[in-house]
Amino acid sequence: MPQRPLTLSDWLSYIEQQHPATIDMGLDRVRTVAQAMGLGAPAERSIVVGGTNGKGSTVAFIEAIARAAGWKVGAYTSPHLLRYNERVRIDGEDASDEALMAAFNAIEDARGDTTLTYFEYGTLAALHLFAQAGLDLAVLEVGLGGRLDAVNIVDSDVAVITTVDIDHSDWLGEDREAIGTEKAGIIRGWKPVILGEIDPPSSVLARAYLVGANAIRGGSDFFADDIDGERWRWRDVGFRLELPYPTLRGPIQRANAATAIAALRALDRPLPRTAFIQGVAAARIRGRLQAFDRDGVEVLVDVGHNPQAARELAGALKAARVAGSSTLAVFAALQDKDAAGVVDALADQVQQWHLAGLAGARAQSAGELQARLDGTAAAGATLHATVADALQHALQQAKAGDRLLVFGSFHTAAEALQTLDPGT
């Protein structure tokens, strides 16, 4: 290229156009460029987090606990909600435009004729910045699947698989066993793998046994128990902790916190008990049942976009339901998601539905979404061109004491947050 981009926005436009496919799973290209860049281990220790749901929250808990222990931590997550910079954090701070542009320049210097996808560029940029930062711990979230995801070039000290359920079926398979095979690709021989659910697919356990990994299962090898309305207990055979409930809302966040604790306990570096307590309380992440008050209406914004996530949302709504109040929902989803399965999971908890359109790749209009929801509780929903329009209309319909859930994708959550908190 005669002249490289001069702004981060221009760089992001550029890297979107450098590979003919948006998704092209495989490790050969990214590994070739990583070797040309001289990239080794991104930190003294590393944890790779995969799974269907709960990855971002689990990364947030691991990061917060390790930082509470005084460790220097890098976290790589995707997708972002509001700014690309959110994908790379070092010591709790998002990477600057200048740092990301320098990393992209380093990739261009090294890649030669090798083409990279947008996600592969981002992964290499994060690894480059982490390698320069002198980190105690790097926490890396898998983008899609695991086995062929760019993050999987990292040989982690601990692998985490939060949950396995149906999502991205076109790429990963039609059932939990097939999807589990892809997720299990991040497991390394003779290293621990933390499984966030008690009943993972047999394909995950088979991979762990095949390579000699130590499979540590939630509900079997470590436990999360209620104590009272303010405290819960994490325990395994030789260790117990009493902890405050996470600031992150929803019953699933206790399970995510428990998985994060197990992952850090599996490293060969001890942490003080106070770090677990402080980190669980301090962890923050946008768009996970993030709450706002609008004239007495509680607005909840969530990135949930598949049936498993919707079932967790339904459980959270049911647990916090107030007699006499109604729950409204603004739902906008990408066209490759199981929208009917999502609505069915929430049908008993939502009394009024609003459908909104999204713009961009894989997006669909509210009318196109409604056509896929025939026979569901949202079949007669009110239609809106945008999430902002739907949110405004739903707030006009709601009364003080009601709840409004805005959800369905990262794009949906981002538009809602920009509307609710324009300065965010």
Coordinates of C-alpha atoms in Angstrom, one line a residue:
M1 CA 0.0 0.0 0.0
P2 CA 1.5 3.4 -0.9
Q3 CA 0.5 5.1 2.3
R4 CA -0.7 3.4 5.5
P5 CA -3.8 4.7 7.4
L6 CA -3.2 7.6 9.7
T7 CA -6.2 7.2 12.1
L8 CA -7.5 4.2 13.9
S9 CA -10.8 4.5 12.1
D10 CA -9.0 4.3 8.8
W11 CA -7.0 1.3 10.0
L12 CA -10.2 -0.5 11.0
S13 CA -11.7 0.1 7.5
Y14 CA -8.4 -1.1 5.9
I15 CA -8.2 -4.3 7.9
E16 CA -11.8 -5.2 7.1
Q17 CA -10.8 -5.3 3.4
Q18 CA -7.6 -7.4 3.5
H19 CA -9.2 -10.9 3.4
P20 CA -11.9 -12.0 1.0
A21 CA -13.9 -13.7 3.8
T22 CA -15.1 -12.1 7.0
I23 CA -14.6 -15.4 8.8
D24 CA -12.0 -17.8 7.6
M25 CA -11.2 -20.2 10.4
G26 CA -7.7 -21.7 10.6
L27 CA -4.4 -21.1 12.3
D28 CA -1.8 -21.2 9.5
R29 CA -2.1 -17.6 8.4
V30 CA -2.1 -16.1 11.9
R31 CA 0.7 -18.4 13.1
T32 CA 2.9 -17.5 10.1
V33 CA 2.6 -13.8 10.8
A34 CA 3.0 -14.3 14.6
Q35 CA 6.3 -16.1 13.9
A36 CA 7.4 -13.3 11.5
M37 CA 6.7 -10.8 14.3
G38 CA 8.7 -12.8 16.8
L39 CA 5.7 -13.2 19.1
G40 CA 6.2 -15.7 21.9
A41 CA 4.2 -16.1 25.1
P42 CA 2.1 -13.0 25.7
A43 CA 2.8 -12.9 29.5
E44 CA 4.4 -14.9 32.3
R45 CA 1.2 -16.9 32.5
S46 CA -1.9 -17.0 30.3
I47 CA -5.5 -18.1 30.5
V48 CA -7.6 -18.7 27.4
V49 CA -11.4 -18.5 27.9
G50 CA -13.8 -20.2 25.5
G51 CA -17.4 -21.3 25.6
T52 CA -20.8 -20.3 24.3
N53 CA -21.9 -17.8 26.9
G54 CA -20.3 -16.1 29.9
K55 CA -16.8 -15.6 28.3
G56 CA -16.6 -11.9 28.7
S57 CA -17.9 -11.9 32.3
T58 CA -15.5 -14.7 33.2
V59 CA -12.6 -12.7 31.7
A60 CA -13.7 -9.6 33.7
F61 CA -13.7 -11.6 37.0
I62 CA -10.3 -13.2 36.3
E63 CA -8.8 -9.7 35.4
A64 CA -10.3 -8.0 38.5
I65 CA -9.2 -10.7 40.9
A66 CA -5.6 -10.8 39.5
R67 CA -5.3 -7.0 39.5
A68 CA -6.6 -7.0 43.1
A69 CA -3.6 -9.3 43.9
G70 CA -1.3 -6.6 42.4
W71 CA -0.6 -8.5 39.1
K72 CA -0.1 -6.6 35.8
V73 CA -2.9 -8.0 33.6
G74 CA -3.7 -7.8 29.9
A75 CA -7.2 -8.8 28.7
Y76 CA -8.3 -9.4 25.1
T77 CA -12.0 -9.7 24.4
S78 CA -14.4 -9.4 21.5
P79 CA -16.6 -8.0 20.1
H80 CA -16.5 -4.5 21.5
L81 CA -19.6 -2.5 22.4
L82 CA -18.8 1.1 21.8
R83 CA -15.1 1.5 20.8
Y84 CA -12.7 -0.9 19.2
N85 CA -10.1 0.0 21.9
E86 CA -12.2 -1.9 24.5
R87 CA -10.9 -5.2 23.0
V88 CA -7.4 -4.7 24.4
R89 CA -6.9 -3.7 28.1
I90 CA -3.6 -3.4 30.0
D91 CA -3.7 -2.7 33.7
G92 CA -7.5 -2.0 33.4
E93 CA -7.0 0.7 30.7
D94 CA -8.2 0.4 27.1
A95 CA -5.5 0.5 24.5
S96 CA -5.0 3.9 23.0
D97 CA -5.5 4.6 19.3
E98 CA -1.7 5.2 19.0
A99 CA -0.9 1.9 20.5
L100 CA -3.3 0.0 18.3
M101 CA -2.0 1.8 15.2
A102 CA 1.6 0.9 16.1
A103 CA 0.6 -2.7 16.5
F104 CA -1.2 -2.7 13.1
N105 CA 1.9 -1.2 11.5
A106 CA 4.0 -4.0 13.1
I107 CA 1.7 -6.5 11.6
E108 CA 1.9 -4.9 8.1
D109 CA 5.7 -4.9 8.4
A110 CA 5.7 -8.7 9.0
R111 CA 2.8 -10.2 7.1
G112 CA 4.2 -10.0 3.5
D113 CA 1.7 -11.6 1.1
T114 CA -0.3 -13.4 3.9
T115 CA -3.8 -12.1 4.1
L116 CA -5.5 -11.8 7.5
T117 CA -9.1 -11.4 8.6
Y118 CA -10.3 -8.5 10.8
F119 CA -10.2 -10.7 13.9
E120 CA -6.8 -12.1 13.1
Y121 CA -5.4 -8.6 12.9
G122 CA -7.0 -7.7 16.2
T123 CA -5.6 -10.9 17.9
L124 CA -2.1 -10.3 16.6
A125 CA -2.3 -6.6 17.7
A126 CA -3.3 -7.7 21.2
L127 CA -0.5 -10.2 21.5
H128 CA 2.0 -7.7 20.2
L129 CA 1.0 -5.1 22.8
F130 CA 0.9 -7.7 25.6
A131 CA 4.4 -8.9 24.7
Q132 CA 5.7 -5.3 25.1
A133 CA 3.9 -4.7 28.4
G134 CA 5.7 -7.1 30.7
L135 CA 2.5 -8.8 32.0
D136 CA 2.1 -11.2 34.8
L137 CA -1.1 -12.6 33.3
A138 CA -2.7 -12.4 29.9
V139 CA -6.4 -13.4 29.7
L140 CA -7.6 -14.1 26.1
E141 CA -11.2 -14.6 25.0
V142 CA -11.8 -17.0 22.1
G143 CA -13.8 -15.3 19.3
L144 CA -15.5 -18.2 17.6
G145 CA -15.3 -21.9 18.5
G146 CA -11.8 -22.6 19.7
R147 CA -9.9 -25.2 17.7
L148 CA -9.4 -22.9 14.7
D149 CA -9.8 -19.6 16.4
A150 CA -6.8 -17.2 16.1
V151 CA -6.5 -17.0 19.9
N152 CA -5.6 -20.7 19.8
I153 CA -2.1 -20.0 18.7
V154 CA -1.4 -19.3 22.4
D155 CA -0.4 -22.3 24.4
S156 CA -2.2 -21.3 27.6
D157 CA -1.3 -22.4 31.1
V158 CA -5.1 -22.8 31.9
A159 CA -8.0 -23.2 29.5
V160 CA -11.6 -22.3 30.5
I161 CA -14.7 -23.5 28.8
T162 CA -17.6 -21.7 30.4
T163 CA -20.6 -23.4 28.8
V164 CA -21.4 -25.2 25.6
D165 CA -24.7 -24.7 23.8
I166 CA -26.1 -24.1 20.4
D167 CA -24.8 -21.0 18.6
H168 CA -22.9 -20.3 15.3
S169 CA -24.2 -23.6 14.0
D170 CA -23.1 -22.8 10.4
W171 CA -19.5 -22.9 11.6
L172 CA -19.4 -25.1 14.7
G173 CA -22.0 -27.8 14.2
E174 CA -25.7 -28.5 14.9
D175 CA -25.5 -30.1 18.4
R176 CA -23.6 -29.7 21.7
E177 CA -21.3 -32.6 20.9
A178 CA -20.1 -31.2 17.6
I179 CA -19.8 -27.7 19.1
G180 CA -18.0 -29.2 22.1
T181 CA -15.4 -30.7 19.8
E182 CA -14.6 -27.2 18.5
K183 CA -14.6 -25.6 21.9
A184 CA -12.3 -28.3 23.3
G185 CA -9.6 -27.4 20.8
I186 CA -8.2 -24.9 23.3
I187 CA -7.3 -27.7 25.8
R188 CA -3.6 -28.3 26.2
G189 CA -1.9 -31.6 27.2
W190 CA -1.1 -32.0 30.9
K191 CA -2.6 -28.5 31.6
P192 CA -5.7 -27.7 33.6
V193 CA -9.0 -27.1 31.9
I194 CA -11.8 -25.5 33.9
L195 CA -15.3 -26.5 32.9
G196 CA -18.0 -24.1 34.1
E197 CA -20.9 -26.6 33.9
I198 CA -21.3 -29.9 35.6
D199 CA -22.5 -31.7 32.5
P200 CA -20.3 -30.7 29.6
P201 CA -20.6 -32.5 26.3
S202 CA -18.7 -35.9 26.3
S203 CA -16.6 -34.5 23.4
V204 CA -15.1 -32.0 25.7
L205 CA -14.2 -34.6 28.4
A206 CA -12.9 -37.0 25.7
R207 CA -10.5 -34.3 24.5
A208 CA -9.3 -33.6 28.0
Y209 CA -8.7 -37.3 28.7
L210 CA -7.0 -37.9 25.3
V211 CA -4.4 -35.2 25.9
G212 CA -4.0 -35.8 29.6
A213 CA -5.5 -32.5 30.7
N214 CA -6.8 -32.1 34.3
A215 CA -10.5 -31.4 33.8
I216 CA -11.9 -29.4 36.8
R217 CA -15.7 -29.2 36.7
G218 CA -18.1 -26.8 38.3
G219 CA -20.5 -28.6 40.5
S220 CA -18.2 -31.6 40.8
D221 CA -14.7 -30.4 41.6
F222 CA -15.5 -26.9 42.8
F223 CA -18.8 -25.5 44.2
A224 CA -20.6 -22.2 44.6
D225 CA -23.1 -22.3 47.5
D226 CA -25.5 -19.6 48.9
I227 CA -24.9 -18.5 52.5
D228 CA -27.5 -15.8 52.8
G229 CA -28.8 -12.9 50.7
E230 CA -25.5 -11.1 50.7
R231 CA -22.8 -13.8 50.7
W232 CA -21.9 -17.0 48.9
R233 CA -19.2 -19.6 49.4
W234 CA -16.7 -21.0 46.9
R235 CA -15.1 -24.3 47.8
D236 CA -13.1 -27.2 46.6
V237 CA -11.5 -30.1 48.5
G238 CA -8.8 -27.9 50.2
F239 CA -10.0 -24.3 50.0
R240 CA -13.0 -22.3 51.1
L241 CA -13.9 -18.6 50.5
E242 CA -16.8 -16.5 51.7
L243 CA -17.5 -13.8 49.1
P244 CA -19.9 -11.0 48.4
Y245 CA -22.3 -11.4 45.5
P246 CA -20.9 -10.0 42.3
T247 CA -21.8 -6.4 41.4
L248 CA -22.6 -7.8 37.9
R249 CA -26.3 -8.7 38.0
G250 CA -28.0 -12.1 37.4
P251 CA -27.7 -15.5 39.0
I252 CA -25.3 -16.7 36.2
Q253 CA -22.7 -14.2 37.4
R254 CA -22.0 -16.2 40.5
A255 CA -21.2 -19.2 38.3
N256 CA -19.0 -17.1 36.1
A257 CA -17.2 -15.8 39.2
A258 CA -16.8 -19.3 40.5
T259 CA -15.3 -20.4 37.2
A260 CA -12.9 -17.5 37.3
I261 CA -11.7 -18.4 40.8
A262 CA -11.1 -22.0 39.7
A263 CA -9.1 -20.8 36.8
L264 CA -6.8 -18.6 38.9
R265 CA -6.5 -21.4 41.5
A266 CA -5.3 -23.7 38.8
L267 CA -2.3 -21.5 38.0
D268 CA 0.9 -22.3 39.9
R269 CA 1.0 -18.9 41.6
P270 CA -1.0 -18.3 44.8
L271 CA -3.2 -15.3 45.3
P272 CA -4.2 -13.8 48.7
R273 CA -7.7 -14.5 49.8
T274 CA -8.5 -10.8 49.9
A275 CA -7.8 -10.6 46.1
F276 CA -10.7 -13.0 45.4
I277 CA -13.1 -11.1 47.6
Q278 CA -12.1 -7.7 46.3
G279 CA -12.0 -8.8 42.6
V280 CA -15.4 -10.4 42.6
A281 CA -16.9 -7.2 44.0
A282 CA -14.9 -5.0 41.7
A283 CA -15.5 -6.8 38.3
R284 CA -17.4 -4.7 35.8
I285 CA -18.5 -5.2 32.2
R286 CA -21.0 -3.3 30.1
G287 CA -24.1 -4.8 28.6
R288 CA -24.7 -7.6 31.1
L289 CA -28.0 -6.8 32.7
Q290 CA -26.7 -3.2 33.0
A291 CA -29.4 -1.2 34.7
F292 CA -30.7 2.3 34.2
D293 CA -33.6 4.2 35.8
R294 CA -35.9 6.2 33.6
D295 CA -38.7 7.8 35.6
G296 CA -39.2 4.7 37.8
V297 CA -38.8 2.2 34.9
E298 CA -35.9 -0.1 35.3
V299 CA -34.2 -0.5 31.9
L300 CA -31.9 -3.5 31.6
V301 CA -29.5 -3.8 28.7
D302 CA -28.0 -7.2 27.8
V303 CA -26.0 -8.6 25.0
G304 CA -27.7 -12.1 25.2
H305 CA -28.3 -13.4 21.7
N306 CA -28.9 -17.2 21.9
P307 CA -31.4 -19.5 23.6
Q308 CA -29.1 -20.4 26.5
A309 CA -28.4 -16.8 27.3
A310 CA -32.2 -16.1 27.0
R311 CA -32.9 -18.8 29.5
E312 CA -30.5 -17.2 32.0
L313 CA -32.1 -13.8 31.4
A314 CA -35.5 -15.4 32.1
G315 CA -34.2 -16.8 35.3
A316 CA -32.9 -13.4 36.4
L317 CA -36.1 -11.7 35.5
K318 CA -38.2 -14.2 37.4
A319 CA -36.0 -14.0 40.5
A320 CA -36.4 -10.2 40.7
R321 CA -40.0 -10.0 39.6
V322 CA -42.2 -7.6 41.6
A323 CA -45.9 -8.4 41.9
G324 CA -48.1 -6.0 39.8
S325 CA -45.4 -4.9 37.5
S326 CA -44.9 -5.7 33.8
T327 CA -41.9 -6.6 31.8
L328 CA -41.5 -5.1 28.3
A329 CA -38.8 -6.2 25.9
V330 CA -37.0 -4.5 22.9
F331 CA -35.5 -7.3 20.8
A332 CA -33.2 -6.9 17.8
A333 CA -31.2 -9.8 16.5
L334 CA -28.8 -10.7 13.7
Q335 CA -30.3 -12.9 10.9
D336 CA -28.2 -16.0 11.7
K337 CA -29.5 -16.3 15.3
D338 CA -32.2 -18.6 16.6
A339 CA -34.6 -15.7 17.3
A340 CA -37.6 -18.0 17.9
G341 CA -35.7 -20.0 20.5
V342 CA -34.7 -16.8 22.2
V343 CA -38.3 -15.5 22.4
D344 CA -39.6 -18.9 23.5
A345 CA -37.1 -18.9 26.4
L346 CA -38.4 -15.5 27.6
A347 CA -42.1 -15.8 26.7
D348 CA -43.3 -16.4 30.3
Q349 CA -41.4 -13.4 31.6
V350 CA -42.2 -10.7 29.0
Q351 CA -45.7 -9.2 28.7
Q352 CA -45.1 -6.8 25.8
W353 CA -42.7 -7.1 22.8
H354 CA -41.1 -4.5 20.6
L355 CA -38.9 -5.6 17.6
A356 CA -36.2 -3.3 16.2
G357 CA -34.1 -3.4 13.1
L358 CA -30.3 -3.4 12.9
A359 CA -27.9 -2.1 10.3
G360 CA -24.7 -3.7 8.9
A361 CA -23.5 -7.1 8.1
R362 CA -25.8 -10.0 9.1
A363 CA -28.4 -7.5 10.2
Q364 CA -32.1 -7.6 9.5
S365 CA -35.1 -5.2 9.7
A366 CA -37.8 -5.5 12.3
G367 CA -40.2 -6.9 9.6
E368 CA -37.7 -9.6 8.6
L369 CA -37.2 -10.5 12.3
Q370 CA -41.0 -10.7 12.8
A371 CA -41.4 -13.0 9.8
R372 CA -39.1 -15.5 11.6
L373 CA -41.2 -15.2 14.9
D374 CA -44.5 -16.5 13.6
G375 CA -46.2 -18.6 16.3
T376 CA -44.1 -17.1 19.1
A377 CA -45.0 -14.7 21.9
A378 CA -43.5 -11.9 19.8
A379 CA -45.4 -12.6 16.6
G380 CA -47.7 -9.6 17.2
A381 CA -44.9 -7.2 18.4
T382 CA -44.8 -3.6 17.6
L383 CA -42.1 -2.9 14.9
H384 CA -39.5 -0.1 14.9
A385 CA -36.8 0.9 12.5
T386 CA -34.1 1.2 15.1
V387 CA -33.3 0.2 18.6
A388 CA -33.4 3.9 19.7
D389 CA -37.0 4.2 18.3
A390 CA -38.1 1.0 19.9
L391 CA -36.6 2.0 23.3
Q392 CA -38.3 5.4 23.2
H393 CA -41.7 4.0 22.3
A394 CA -41.4 1.2 24.9
L395 CA -40.6 3.7 27.6
Q396 CA -43.7 5.7 26.7
Q397 CA -45.8 2.5 27.1
A398 CA -44.2 1.5 30.5
K399 CA -45.3 2.8 33.9
A400 CA -43.3 3.4 37.0
G401 CA -42.4 0.0 38.6
D402 CA -42.2 -1.8 35.2
R403 CA -39.1 -3.3 33.7
L404 CA -37.8 -2.9 30.1
L405 CA -35.3 -5.4 28.8
V406 CA -33.3 -4.4 25.7
F407 CA -31.3 -7.3 24.3
G408 CA -30.5 -9.5 21.4
S409 CA -27.0 -8.8 20.2
F410 CA -23.9 -6.7 20.9
H411 CA -25.2 -4.2 18.3
T412 CA -28.5 -4.0 20.1
A413 CA -26.8 -3.3 23.5
A414 CA -24.5 -0.8 21.9
E415 CA -27.3 1.2 20.4
A416 CA -29.2 1.1 23.7
L417 CA -26.3 2.3 25.7
Q418 CA -25.6 5.2 23.3
T419 CA -29.3 6.2 23.7
L420 CA -29.4 5.8 27.4
D421 CA -26.0 7.3 28.2
P422 CA -24.9 9.4 25.2
G423 CA -21.6 10.3 26.9
T424 CA -20.5 6.7 27.5

